[in-house]
PDB file of C-alpha atoms in Angstrom:
ATOM      1  CA  MET Q   1      -9.312 -11.948   5.808  1.00  0.00           C
ATOM      2  CA  THR Q   2      -6.855  -9.492   7.323  1.00  0.00           C
ATOM      3  CA  ILE Q   3      -4.029  -8.002   5.287  1.00  0.00           C
ATOM      4  CA  ALA Q   4      -1.505  -8.408   8.133  1.00  0.00           C
ATOM      5  CA  PRO Q   5      -0.056 -11.696   6.777  1.00  0.00           C
ATOM      6  CA  TYR Q   6       0.520 -10.015   3.408  1.00  0.00           C
ATOM      7  CA  ASN Q   7       2.501  -7.264   5.107  1.00  0.00           C
ATOM      8  CA  ARG Q   8       4.501  -9.680   7.272  1.00  0.00           C
ATOM      9  CA  ASN Q   9       5.355 -11.898   4.310  1.00  0.00           C
ATOM     10  CA  ALA Q  10       5.392  -9.301   1.538  1.00  0.00           C
ATOM     11  CA  LEU Q  11       8.686 -10.384  -0.005  1.00  0.00           C
ATOM     12  CA  ASN Q  12       7.679 -14.056  -0.050  1.00  0.00           C
ATOM     13  CA  PHE Q  13       4.352 -13.233  -1.712  1.00  0.00           C
ATOM     14  CA  PHE Q  14       6.100 -10.904  -4.153  1.00  0.00           C
ATOM     15  CA  VAL Q  15       8.522 -13.630  -5.262  1.00  0.00           C
ATOM     16  CA  GLN Q  16       5.734 -16.218  -5.458  1.00  0.00           C
ATOM     17  CA  TYR Q  17       3.519 -13.983  -7.611  1.00  0.00           C
ATOM     18  CA  LYS Q  18       6.408 -13.099  -9.920  1.00  0.00           C
ATOM     19  CA  SER Q  19       7.247 -16.797 -10.435  1.00  0.00           C
ATOM     20  CA  LEU Q  20       4.370 -17.060 -12.915  1.00  0.00           C
ATOM     21  CA  THR Q  21       3.857 -14.799 -15.897  1.00  0.00           C
ATOM     22  CA  PHE Q  22       0.735 -12.816 -16.673  1.00  0.00           C
ATOM     23  CA  ASP Q  23       0.161 -15.029 -19.718  1.00  0.00           C
ATOM     24  CA  GLN Q  24       0.449 -18.232 -17.668  1.00  0.00           C
ATOM     25  CA  VAL Q  25      -2.043 -17.074 -15.070  1.00  0.00           C
ATOM     26  CA  HIS Q  26      -4.581 -15.535 -17.432  1.00  0.00           C
ATOM     27  CA  SER Q  27      -4.332 -17.719 -20.553  1.00  0.00           C
ATOM     28  CA  ASP Q  28      -8.001 -18.770 -20.292  1.00  0.00           C
ATOM     29  CA  TRP Q  29      -9.419 -15.310 -20.902  1.00  0.00           C
ATOM     30  CA  LEU Q  30      -6.624 -13.439 -22.696  1.00  0.00           C
ATOM     31  CA  PRO Q  31      -7.976 -14.271 -26.172  1.00  0.00           C
ATOM     32  CA  GLN Q  32     -11.121 -12.321 -25.207  1.00  0.00           C
ATOM     33  CA  LEU Q  33      -9.162  -9.178 -24.367  1.00  0.00           C
ATOM     34  CA  ASP Q  34      -9.744  -6.393 -26.853  1.00  0.00           C
ATOM     35  CA  GLN Q  35      -6.717  -5.464 -28.914  1.00  0.00           C
ATOM     36  CA  LYS Q  36      -7.459  -1.814 -28.202  1.00  0.00           C
ATOM     37  CA  ALA Q  37      -6.100  -0.822 -24.812  1.00  0.00           C
ATOM     38  CA  GLY Q  38      -8.088   1.332 -22.419  1.00  0.00           C
ATOM     39  CA  LEU Q  39      -8.288   2.001 -18.702  1.00  0.00           C
ATOM     40  CA  ALA Q  40      -7.738  -1.027 -16.462  1.00  0.00           C
ATOM     41  CA  LEU Q  41      -8.295  -1.513 -12.743  1.00  0.00           C
ATOM     42  CA  ASP Q  42      -6.166  -4.211 -11.094  1.00  0.00           C
ATOM     43  CA  VAL Q  43      -7.723  -4.978  -7.697  1.00  0.00           C
ATOM     44  CA  GLY Q  44      -5.291  -6.742  -5.376  1.00  0.00           C
ATOM     45  CA  ALA Q  45      -2.364  -5.804  -7.598  1.00  0.00           C
ATOM     46  CA  GLY Q  46       0.190  -7.350  -5.236  1.00  0.00           C
ATOM     47  CA  SER Q  47       3.551  -7.563  -6.987  1.00  0.00           C
ATOM     48  CA  GLY Q  48       2.371  -5.502  -9.931  1.00  0.00           C
ATOM     49  CA  ARG Q  49       2.881  -8.416 -12.332  1.00  0.00           C
ATOM     50  CA  ASP Q  50      -0.513  -8.045 -14.004  1.00  0.00           C
ATOM     51  CA  SER Q  51      -0.499  -4.244 -13.923  1.00  0.00           C
ATOM     52  CA  SER Q  52       2.935  -4.255 -15.515  1.00  0.00           C
ATOM     53  CA  ALA Q  53       1.879  -6.623 -18.299  1.00  0.00           C
ATOM     54  CA  LEU Q  54      -1.202  -4.544 -19.064  1.00  0.00           C
ATOM     55  CA  ALA Q  55       0.796  -1.303 -19.059  1.00  0.00           C
ATOM     56  CA  ALA Q  56       3.318  -2.893 -21.436  1.00  0.00           C
ATOM     57  CA  GLN Q  57       0.402  -3.570 -23.807  1.00  0.00           C
ATOM     58  CA  GLY Q  58      -0.584   0.096 -23.749  1.00  0.00           C
ATOM     59  CA  TRP Q  59      -3.235   0.042 -21.032  1.00  0.00           C
ATOM     60  CA  ASP Q  60      -3.558   2.872 -18.533  1.00  0.00           C
ATOM     61  CA  VAL Q  61      -3.571   1.051 -15.204  1.00  0.00           C
ATOM     62  CA  VAL Q  62      -4.834   1.844 -11.731  1.00  0.00           C
ATOM     63  CA  ALA Q  63      -3.387  -0.725  -9.325  1.00  0.00           C
ATOM     64  CA  VAL Q  64      -5.129  -1.227  -5.977  1.00  0.00           C
ATOM     65  CA  GLU Q  65      -3.236  -2.943  -3.158  1.00  0.00           C
ATOM     66  CA  PRO Q  66      -4.175  -2.613   0.526  1.00  0.00           C
ATOM     67  CA  ALA Q  67      -1.056  -4.347   1.928  1.00  0.00           C
ATOM     68  CA  ALA Q  68       1.590  -1.637   2.269  1.00  0.00           C
ATOM     69  CA  GLY Q  69       4.494  -4.097   2.050  1.00  0.00           C
ATOM     70  CA  LEU Q  70       3.310  -5.599  -1.224  1.00  0.00           C
ATOM     71  CA  ARG Q  71       2.269  -2.230  -2.612  1.00  0.00           C
ATOM     72  CA  GLU Q  72       5.723  -0.764  -1.975  1.00  0.00           C
ATOM     73  CA  LEU Q  73       7.434  -3.730  -3.663  1.00  0.00           C
ATOM     74  CA  GLY Q  74       5.014  -3.506  -6.575  1.00  0.00           C
ATOM     75  CA  GLN Q  75       5.551   0.226  -6.951  1.00  0.00           C
ATOM     76  CA  GLU Q  76       9.306  -0.274  -6.962  1.00  0.00           C
ATOM     77  CA  ALA Q  77       9.094  -3.072  -9.542  1.00  0.00           C
ATOM     78  CA  THR Q  78       6.912  -0.983 -11.867  1.00  0.00           C
ATOM     79  CA  ARG Q  79       8.427   2.458 -11.274  1.00  0.00           C
ATOM     80  CA  SER Q  80       9.437   2.843 -14.926  1.00  0.00           C
ATOM     81  CA  GLN Q  81       5.831   2.352 -16.045  1.00  0.00           C
ATOM     82  CA  SER Q  82       2.868   4.681 -15.869  1.00  0.00           C
ATOM     83  CA  ILE Q  83       0.845   2.813 -13.235  1.00  0.00           C
ATOM     84  CA  HIS Q  84      -1.202   4.718 -10.655  1.00  0.00           C
ATOM     85  CA  TRP Q  85      -1.013   2.831  -7.328  1.00  0.00           C
ATOM     86  CA  VAL Q  86      -3.807   3.301  -4.777  1.00  0.00           C
ATOM     87  CA  ASP Q  87      -4.068   2.143  -1.159  1.00  0.00           C
ATOM     88  CA  ASP Q  88      -7.645   0.887  -1.110  1.00  0.00           C
ATOM     89  CA  GLN Q  89      -9.493  -2.338  -0.401  1.00  0.00           C
ATOM     90  CA  LEU Q  90     -12.584  -4.387  -0.977  1.00  0.00           C
ATOM     91  CA  PRO Q  91     -15.455  -4.440  -0.465  1.00  0.00           C
ATOM     92  CA  ASP Q  92     -15.901  -0.673  -0.668  1.00  0.00           C
ATOM     93  CA  LEU Q  93     -13.035   0.580  -2.858  1.00  0.00           C
ATOM     94  CA  GLY Q  94     -13.974   4.035  -1.590  1.00  0.00           C
ATOM     95  CA  LYS Q  95     -10.924   5.831  -3.015  1.00  0.00           C
ATOM     96  CA  ILE Q  96     -11.460   4.243  -6.413  1.00  0.00           C
ATOM     97  CA  ARG Q  97     -15.161   5.144  -6.429  1.00  0.00           C
ATOM     98  CA  LYS Q  98     -14.261   8.775  -5.665  1.00  0.00           C
ATOM     99  CA  LEU Q  99     -12.153   8.870  -8.833  1.00  0.00           C
ATOM    100  CA  SER Q 100     -15.355   8.329 -10.853  1.00  0.00           C
ATOM    101  CA  TYR Q 101     -13.432   6.538 -13.596  1.00  0.00           C
ATOM    102  CA  ARG Q 102     -15.081   4.247 -16.083  1.00  0.00           C
ATOM    103  CA  PHE Q 103     -12.883   1.177 -16.474  1.00  0.00           C
ATOM    104  CA  ASP Q 104     -12.666  -0.881 -19.652  1.00  0.00           C
ATOM    105  CA  LEU Q 105     -11.179  -3.839 -17.769  1.00  0.00           C
ATOM    106  CA  ILE Q 106     -11.414  -4.794 -14.101  1.00  0.00           C
ATOM    107  CA  LEU Q 107      -9.068  -7.552 -12.990  1.00  0.00           C
ATOM    108  CA  VAL Q 108      -9.678  -9.227  -9.622  1.00  0.00           C
ATOM    109  CA  SER Q 109      -7.253 -12.136  -9.530  1.00  0.00           C
ATOM    110  CA  ALA Q 110      -6.243 -14.202  -6.482  1.00  0.00           C
ATOM    111  CA  VAL Q 111      -8.095 -11.835  -4.158  1.00  0.00           C
ATOM    112  CA  TRP Q 112      -9.493 -13.347  -0.958  1.00  0.00           C
TER     113      TRP Q 112
END
């Protein structure tokens, strides 16, 4: 799938993603999340909702979003938090691989 529709409709997607909370979307697996925060990778970070929630819980977050429109909105919405935004995309995630980080949590939610 191309990212063009996400750029054209970035604000609509941003509002839609923010209409649900992190807890609402991820309630099925949240009880399994370790209480000790670590390094998280949020692939397809979109609005930054999930990255923001993880950062608020003490996680160091790398947020990947290939759609420039969504990434810019997400960066703006999370600017007060320590979230490292990266322009990268599946399937390769070449920029992320070059970082050689070892992630404690990898979140791939609503990614096509």
